Coordinates of C-alpha atoms and ligand atoms in Angstrom, one line a residue:
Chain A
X1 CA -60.7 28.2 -40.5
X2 CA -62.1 30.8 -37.7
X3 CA -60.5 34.3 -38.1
X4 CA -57.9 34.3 -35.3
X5 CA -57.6 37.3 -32.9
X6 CA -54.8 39.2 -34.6
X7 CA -57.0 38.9 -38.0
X8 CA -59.9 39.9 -36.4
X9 CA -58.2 43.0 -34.5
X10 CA -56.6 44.0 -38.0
X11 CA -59.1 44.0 -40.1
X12 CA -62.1 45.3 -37.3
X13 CA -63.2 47.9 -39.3
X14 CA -63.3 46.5 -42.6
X15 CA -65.3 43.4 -41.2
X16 CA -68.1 46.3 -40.1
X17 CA -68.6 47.2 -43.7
X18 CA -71.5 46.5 -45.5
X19 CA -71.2 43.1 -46.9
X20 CA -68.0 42.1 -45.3
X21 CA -68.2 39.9 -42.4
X22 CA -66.5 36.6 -41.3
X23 CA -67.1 34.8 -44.2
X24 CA -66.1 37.3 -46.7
X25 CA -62.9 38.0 -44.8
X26 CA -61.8 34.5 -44.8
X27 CA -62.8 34.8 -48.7
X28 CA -60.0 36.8 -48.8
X29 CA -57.8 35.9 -47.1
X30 CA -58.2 32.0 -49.1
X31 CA -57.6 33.9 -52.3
X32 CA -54.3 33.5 -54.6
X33 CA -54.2 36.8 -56.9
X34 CA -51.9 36.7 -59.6
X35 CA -50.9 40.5 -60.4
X36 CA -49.8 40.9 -63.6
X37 CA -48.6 44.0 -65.4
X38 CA -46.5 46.8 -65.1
X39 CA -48.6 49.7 -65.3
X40 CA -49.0 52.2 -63.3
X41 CA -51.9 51.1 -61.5
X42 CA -49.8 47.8 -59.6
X43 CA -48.6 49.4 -56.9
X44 CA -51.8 51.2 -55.4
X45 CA -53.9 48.0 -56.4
X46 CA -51.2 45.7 -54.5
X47 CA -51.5 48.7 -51.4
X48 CA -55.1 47.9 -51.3
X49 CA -55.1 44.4 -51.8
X50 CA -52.2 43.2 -49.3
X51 CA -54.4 45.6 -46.6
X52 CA -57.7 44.2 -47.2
X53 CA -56.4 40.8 -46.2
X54 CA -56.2 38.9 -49.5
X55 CA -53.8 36.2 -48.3
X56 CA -51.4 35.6 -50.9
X57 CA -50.4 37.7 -53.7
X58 CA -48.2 36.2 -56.7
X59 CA -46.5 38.9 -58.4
X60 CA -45.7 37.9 -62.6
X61 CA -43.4 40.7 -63.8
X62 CA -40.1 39.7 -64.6
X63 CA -39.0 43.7 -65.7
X64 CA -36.6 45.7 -64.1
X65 CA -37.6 48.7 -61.9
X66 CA -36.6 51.7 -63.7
X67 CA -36.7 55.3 -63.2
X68 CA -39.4 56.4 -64.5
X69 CA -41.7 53.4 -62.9
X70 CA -44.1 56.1 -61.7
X71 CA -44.3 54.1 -58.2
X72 CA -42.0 56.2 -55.8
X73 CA -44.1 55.4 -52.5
X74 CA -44.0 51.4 -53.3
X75 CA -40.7 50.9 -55.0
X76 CA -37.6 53.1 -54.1
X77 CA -34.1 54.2 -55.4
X78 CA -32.9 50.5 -53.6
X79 CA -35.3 48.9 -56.2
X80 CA -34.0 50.1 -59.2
X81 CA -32.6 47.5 -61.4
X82 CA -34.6 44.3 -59.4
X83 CA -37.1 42.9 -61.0
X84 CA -40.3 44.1 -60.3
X85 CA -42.0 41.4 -59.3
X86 CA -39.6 41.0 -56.4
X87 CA -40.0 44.6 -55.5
X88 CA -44.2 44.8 -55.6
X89 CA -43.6 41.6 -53.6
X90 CA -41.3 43.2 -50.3
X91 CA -43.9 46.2 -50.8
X92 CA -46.7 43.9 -50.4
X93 CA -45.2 43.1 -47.3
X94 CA -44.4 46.1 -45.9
X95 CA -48.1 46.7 -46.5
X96 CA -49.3 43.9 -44.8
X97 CA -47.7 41.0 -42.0
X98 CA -50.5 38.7 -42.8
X99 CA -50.1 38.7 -46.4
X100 CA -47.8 35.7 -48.3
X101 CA -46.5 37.9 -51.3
X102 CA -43.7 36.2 -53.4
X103 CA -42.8 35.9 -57.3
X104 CA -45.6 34.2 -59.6
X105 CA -44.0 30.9 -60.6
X106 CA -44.8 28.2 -63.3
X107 CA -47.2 25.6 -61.5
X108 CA -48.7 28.1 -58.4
X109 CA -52.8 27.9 -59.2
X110 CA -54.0 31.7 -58.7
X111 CA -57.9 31.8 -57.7
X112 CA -57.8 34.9 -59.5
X113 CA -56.2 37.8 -61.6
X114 CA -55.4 41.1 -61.1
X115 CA -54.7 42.4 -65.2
X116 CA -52.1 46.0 -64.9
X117 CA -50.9 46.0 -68.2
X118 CA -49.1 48.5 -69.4
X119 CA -51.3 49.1 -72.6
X120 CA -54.7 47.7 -73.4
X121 CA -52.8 44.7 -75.8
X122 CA -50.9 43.5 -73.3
X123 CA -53.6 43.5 -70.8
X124 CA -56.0 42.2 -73.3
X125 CA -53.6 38.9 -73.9
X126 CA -53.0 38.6 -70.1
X127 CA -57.0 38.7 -69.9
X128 CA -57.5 36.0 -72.6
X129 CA -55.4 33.8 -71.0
X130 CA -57.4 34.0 -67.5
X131 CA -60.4 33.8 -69.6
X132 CA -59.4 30.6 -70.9
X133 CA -58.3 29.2 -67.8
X134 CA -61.8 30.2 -66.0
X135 CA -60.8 32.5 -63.4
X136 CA -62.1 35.3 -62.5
X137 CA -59.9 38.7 -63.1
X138 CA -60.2 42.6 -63.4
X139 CA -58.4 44.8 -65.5
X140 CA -56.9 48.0 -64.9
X141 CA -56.2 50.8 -68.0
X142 CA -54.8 54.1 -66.9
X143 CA -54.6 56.9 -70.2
X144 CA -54.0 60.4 -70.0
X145 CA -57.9 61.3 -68.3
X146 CA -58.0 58.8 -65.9
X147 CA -58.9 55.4 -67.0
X148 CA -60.9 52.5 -66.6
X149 CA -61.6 49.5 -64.7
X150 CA -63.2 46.0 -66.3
X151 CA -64.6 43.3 -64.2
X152 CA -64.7 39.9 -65.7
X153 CA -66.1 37.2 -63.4
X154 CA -66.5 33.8 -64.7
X155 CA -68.3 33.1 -68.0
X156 CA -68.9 37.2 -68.2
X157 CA -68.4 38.9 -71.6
X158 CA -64.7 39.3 -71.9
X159 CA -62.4 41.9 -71.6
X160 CA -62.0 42.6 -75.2
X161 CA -65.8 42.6 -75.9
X162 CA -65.8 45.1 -72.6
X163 CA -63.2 47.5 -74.2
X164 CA -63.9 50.3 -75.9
X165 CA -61.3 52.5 -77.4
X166 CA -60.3 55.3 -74.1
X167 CA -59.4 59.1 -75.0
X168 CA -55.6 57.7 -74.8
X169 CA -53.0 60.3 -73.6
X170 CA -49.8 59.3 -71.4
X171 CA -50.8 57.4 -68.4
X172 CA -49.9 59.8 -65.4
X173 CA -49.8 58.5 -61.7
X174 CA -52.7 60.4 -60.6
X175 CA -54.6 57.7 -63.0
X176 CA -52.7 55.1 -61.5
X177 CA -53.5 55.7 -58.2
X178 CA -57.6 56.1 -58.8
X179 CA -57.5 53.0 -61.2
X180 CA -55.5 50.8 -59.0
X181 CA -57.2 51.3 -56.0
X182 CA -60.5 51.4 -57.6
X183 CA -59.4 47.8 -59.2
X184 CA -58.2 46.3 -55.9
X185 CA -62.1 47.6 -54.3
X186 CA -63.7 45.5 -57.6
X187 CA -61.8 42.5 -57.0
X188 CA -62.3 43.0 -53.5
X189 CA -65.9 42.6 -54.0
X190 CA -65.7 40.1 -56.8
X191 CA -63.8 37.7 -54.1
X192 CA -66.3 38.0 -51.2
X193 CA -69.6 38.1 -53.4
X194 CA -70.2 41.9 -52.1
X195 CA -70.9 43.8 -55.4
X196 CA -74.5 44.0 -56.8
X197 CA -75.5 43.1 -60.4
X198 CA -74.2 43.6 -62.8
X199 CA -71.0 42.4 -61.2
X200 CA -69.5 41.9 -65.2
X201 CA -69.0 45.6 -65.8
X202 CA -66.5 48.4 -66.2
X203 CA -66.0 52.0 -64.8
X204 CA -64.5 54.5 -66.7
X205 CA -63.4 57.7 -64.7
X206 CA -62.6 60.5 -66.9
X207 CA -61.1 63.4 -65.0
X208 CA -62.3 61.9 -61.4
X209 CA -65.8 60.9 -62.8
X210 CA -66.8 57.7 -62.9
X211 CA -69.1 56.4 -65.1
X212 CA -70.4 52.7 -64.5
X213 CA -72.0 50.4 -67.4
X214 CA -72.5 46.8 -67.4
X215 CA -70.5 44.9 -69.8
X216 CA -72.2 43.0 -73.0
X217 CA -70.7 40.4 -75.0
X218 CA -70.1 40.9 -78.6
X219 CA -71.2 39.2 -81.6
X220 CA -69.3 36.4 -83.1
X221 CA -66.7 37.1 -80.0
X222 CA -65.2 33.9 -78.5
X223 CA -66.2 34.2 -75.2
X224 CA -69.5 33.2 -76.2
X225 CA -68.0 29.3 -76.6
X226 CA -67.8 26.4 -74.6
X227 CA -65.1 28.0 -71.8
X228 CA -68.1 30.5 -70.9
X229 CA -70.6 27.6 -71.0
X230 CA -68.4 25.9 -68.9
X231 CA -68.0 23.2 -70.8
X232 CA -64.0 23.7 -71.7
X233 CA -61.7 21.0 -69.6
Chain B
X1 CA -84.6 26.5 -28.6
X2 CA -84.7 28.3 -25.6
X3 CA -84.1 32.1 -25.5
X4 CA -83.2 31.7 -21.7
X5 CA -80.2 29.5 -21.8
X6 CA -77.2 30.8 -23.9
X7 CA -76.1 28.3 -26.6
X8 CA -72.6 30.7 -26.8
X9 CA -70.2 32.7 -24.1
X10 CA -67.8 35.3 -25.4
X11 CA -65.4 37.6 -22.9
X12 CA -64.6 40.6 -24.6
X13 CA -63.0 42.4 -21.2
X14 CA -59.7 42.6 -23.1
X15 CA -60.5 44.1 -26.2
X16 CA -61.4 47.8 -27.0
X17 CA -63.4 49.2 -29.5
X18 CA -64.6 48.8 -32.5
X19 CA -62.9 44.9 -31.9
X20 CA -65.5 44.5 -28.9
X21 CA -68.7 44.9 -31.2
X22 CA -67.0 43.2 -34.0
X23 CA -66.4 39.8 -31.8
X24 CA -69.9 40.2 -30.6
X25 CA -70.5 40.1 -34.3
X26 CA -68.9 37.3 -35.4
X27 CA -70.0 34.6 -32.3
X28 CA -73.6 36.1 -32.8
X29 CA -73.6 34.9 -36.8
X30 CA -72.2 31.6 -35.8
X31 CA -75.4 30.8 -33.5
X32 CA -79.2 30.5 -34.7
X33 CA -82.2 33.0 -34.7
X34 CA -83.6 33.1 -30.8
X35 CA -80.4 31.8 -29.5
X36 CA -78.2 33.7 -27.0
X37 CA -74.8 35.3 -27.0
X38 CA -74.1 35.8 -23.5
X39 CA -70.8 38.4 -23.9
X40 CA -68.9 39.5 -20.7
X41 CA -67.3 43.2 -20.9
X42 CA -65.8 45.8 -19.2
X43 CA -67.8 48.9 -17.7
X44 CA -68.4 52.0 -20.0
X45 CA -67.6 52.2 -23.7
X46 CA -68.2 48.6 -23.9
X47 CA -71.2 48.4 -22.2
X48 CA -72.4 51.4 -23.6
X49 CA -71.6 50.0 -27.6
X50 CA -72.0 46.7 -28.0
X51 CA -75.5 46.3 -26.7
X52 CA -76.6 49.1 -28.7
X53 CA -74.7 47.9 -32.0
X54 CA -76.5 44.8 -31.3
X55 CA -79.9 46.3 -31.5
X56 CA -78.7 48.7 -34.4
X57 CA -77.9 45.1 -36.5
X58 CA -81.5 43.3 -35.1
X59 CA -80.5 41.7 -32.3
X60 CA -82.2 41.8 -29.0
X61 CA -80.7 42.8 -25.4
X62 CA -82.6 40.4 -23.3
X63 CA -80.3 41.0 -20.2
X64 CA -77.7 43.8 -19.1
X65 CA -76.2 43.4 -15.8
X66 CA -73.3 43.7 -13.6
X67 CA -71.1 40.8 -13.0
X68 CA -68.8 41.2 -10.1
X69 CA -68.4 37.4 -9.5
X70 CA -66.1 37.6 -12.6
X71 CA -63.9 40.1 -11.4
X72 CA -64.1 43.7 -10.8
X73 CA -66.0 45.9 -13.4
X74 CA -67.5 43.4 -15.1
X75 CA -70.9 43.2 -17.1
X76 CA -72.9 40.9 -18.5
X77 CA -75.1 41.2 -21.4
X78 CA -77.3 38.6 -22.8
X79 CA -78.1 39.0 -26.7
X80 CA -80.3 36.7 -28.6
X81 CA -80.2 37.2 -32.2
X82 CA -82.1 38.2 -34.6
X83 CA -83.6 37.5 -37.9
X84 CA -80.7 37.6 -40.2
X85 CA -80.7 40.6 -42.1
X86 CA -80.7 41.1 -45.7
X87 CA -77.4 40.6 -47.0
X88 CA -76.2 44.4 -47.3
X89 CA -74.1 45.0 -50.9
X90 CA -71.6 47.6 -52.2
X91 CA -73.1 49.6 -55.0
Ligands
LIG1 ZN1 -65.8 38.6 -75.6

């Protein structure tokens, strides 16, 4: 379906970029993201997402908000105790009129993943399981120096084959806020087909660096089987 | 295919940039190479922008002209469009 006029007034300048256009923005706004994790990267990533026009955002984070959620300009002092999914959901929202966001429920069918885990285990078993159900998903790690950013489309060597031990340290929200918006622009340009090759990669930004490096699969690692082949059911 | 007859009509009089040019954009990727967009707008930035915008992306201005019959300060611009370009990518 045509962009309609309030689409096309909202996102002007964002269809003028290079790559993005009609087609791309309806890309986006077909797409079902399921944002997982409660790291400190969600909340910039949802900002960024919910703005660009992806049209529905499933939030999948059944924690309360606490304290020390590191999120003050998404989720306030009237969030604390809600779950967070239902919180990152009204801020997607607030971000964004167009945008459907809601809780991620048993049965919806994401078109993609958005990975925020709070460590590199639990992102790495969120990341298996899109893996294994053949949709396309980045990954967001924030440590103590920044952090990094892993995109995994389809049949690409897998997150855990991508990973490579960071420098660690307490994830601060500086690293949050460069990880999660620099993950929302990779799956941005995973969605509409905008990023050059290689589009499996990851970027590490250490101290506001970034370095860039395409992904390679390892030896003996599962990802090499029949779900990359596409062959899996 | 005749480069004389538009295939497409698009009034942008209402709109104000950049959401003129971008419209222009859109209806001139949904017609073919050598067909024309003919695009009514208002008097100044408009007329100024879009025609030029449209040569910026390949297109060609193959008419520019006031248009009172369609009300007061109006313009008409003819575009035929170009060869697509080369799909442009993010780094
Ligand atoms: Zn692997």
């Amino acid at each position: 379906m045509a962009l309609t006029d309030a689409e096309v007034a909202r996102y002007a300048r964002q269809l003028l970029l290079p790559g993005m256009g009609e087609a791309a923005q309806e890309a986006l706004r077909d797409a079902r993201i399921r944002v997982t994790g409660g790291g400190l990267s969600v909340a910039p990533a949802t900002y960024y997402l919910a703005a660009a026009g992806v049209g529905t955002l499933w939030f999948d984070d059944p924690d309360e908000v606490k304290p020390e959620a590191g999120a003050g300009f998404a989720l306030g002092p009237d969030d604390l105790g809600r779950p967070r999914g239902a919180a990152l959901a009204g801020f997607a929202r607030w971000a964004s009129g167009l945008v459907t966001a809601d809780l991620f429920r048993p049965g919806s069918r994401p078109t993609a993943l958005l990975v925020c885990g709070s460590s590199p285990d639990v992102s790495r078993a969120i990341a298996d399981e899109a893996r294994l159900l053949q949709l396309p998903h980045v990954v967001a790690d924030v440590d103590g120096q920044g952090g990094a950013v892993t995109s995994v489309p389809v049949g690409s060597p897998c997150y855990s084959c991508a990973t490579r031990p960071g420098l660690g340290g307490a994830p601060t929200a500086d690293g949050g806020a460069t990880v999660g918006s620099l993950a929302a622009l990779e799956l941005i340009l995973l969605l509409t087909g905008a990023s050059q090759e290689p589009r499996a990669r990851r970027i590490e930004v250490f101290r506001g660096t970034p370095l860039v490096r395409a992904t390679a699969r390892q030896p003996g690692c599962a990802c090499a089987g029949p779900v990359a082949a596409g062959l899996a059911p | 295919m005749s480069a004389r007859v538009p295939s497409a009509r698009l009034d942008i009089r209402a709109h104000t940039c950049p959401v003129t040019w971008v419209k222009a954009r859109i209806a001139l990727s949904r017609i073919a190479e050598g067909e024309v967009l003919e695009v009514l707008l208002r008097d100044g930035e408009p007329r100024e922008n879009v025609p030029r915008s449209a040569e910026e992306d390949g297109h060609r201005v193959i008419r520019l002209e006031p248009a009172p019959e369609e009300g007061e300060g109006t313009w008409r611009v003819w575009l035929a469009r170009g060869a697509p370009v080369e799909e442009r990518t993010w780094p």
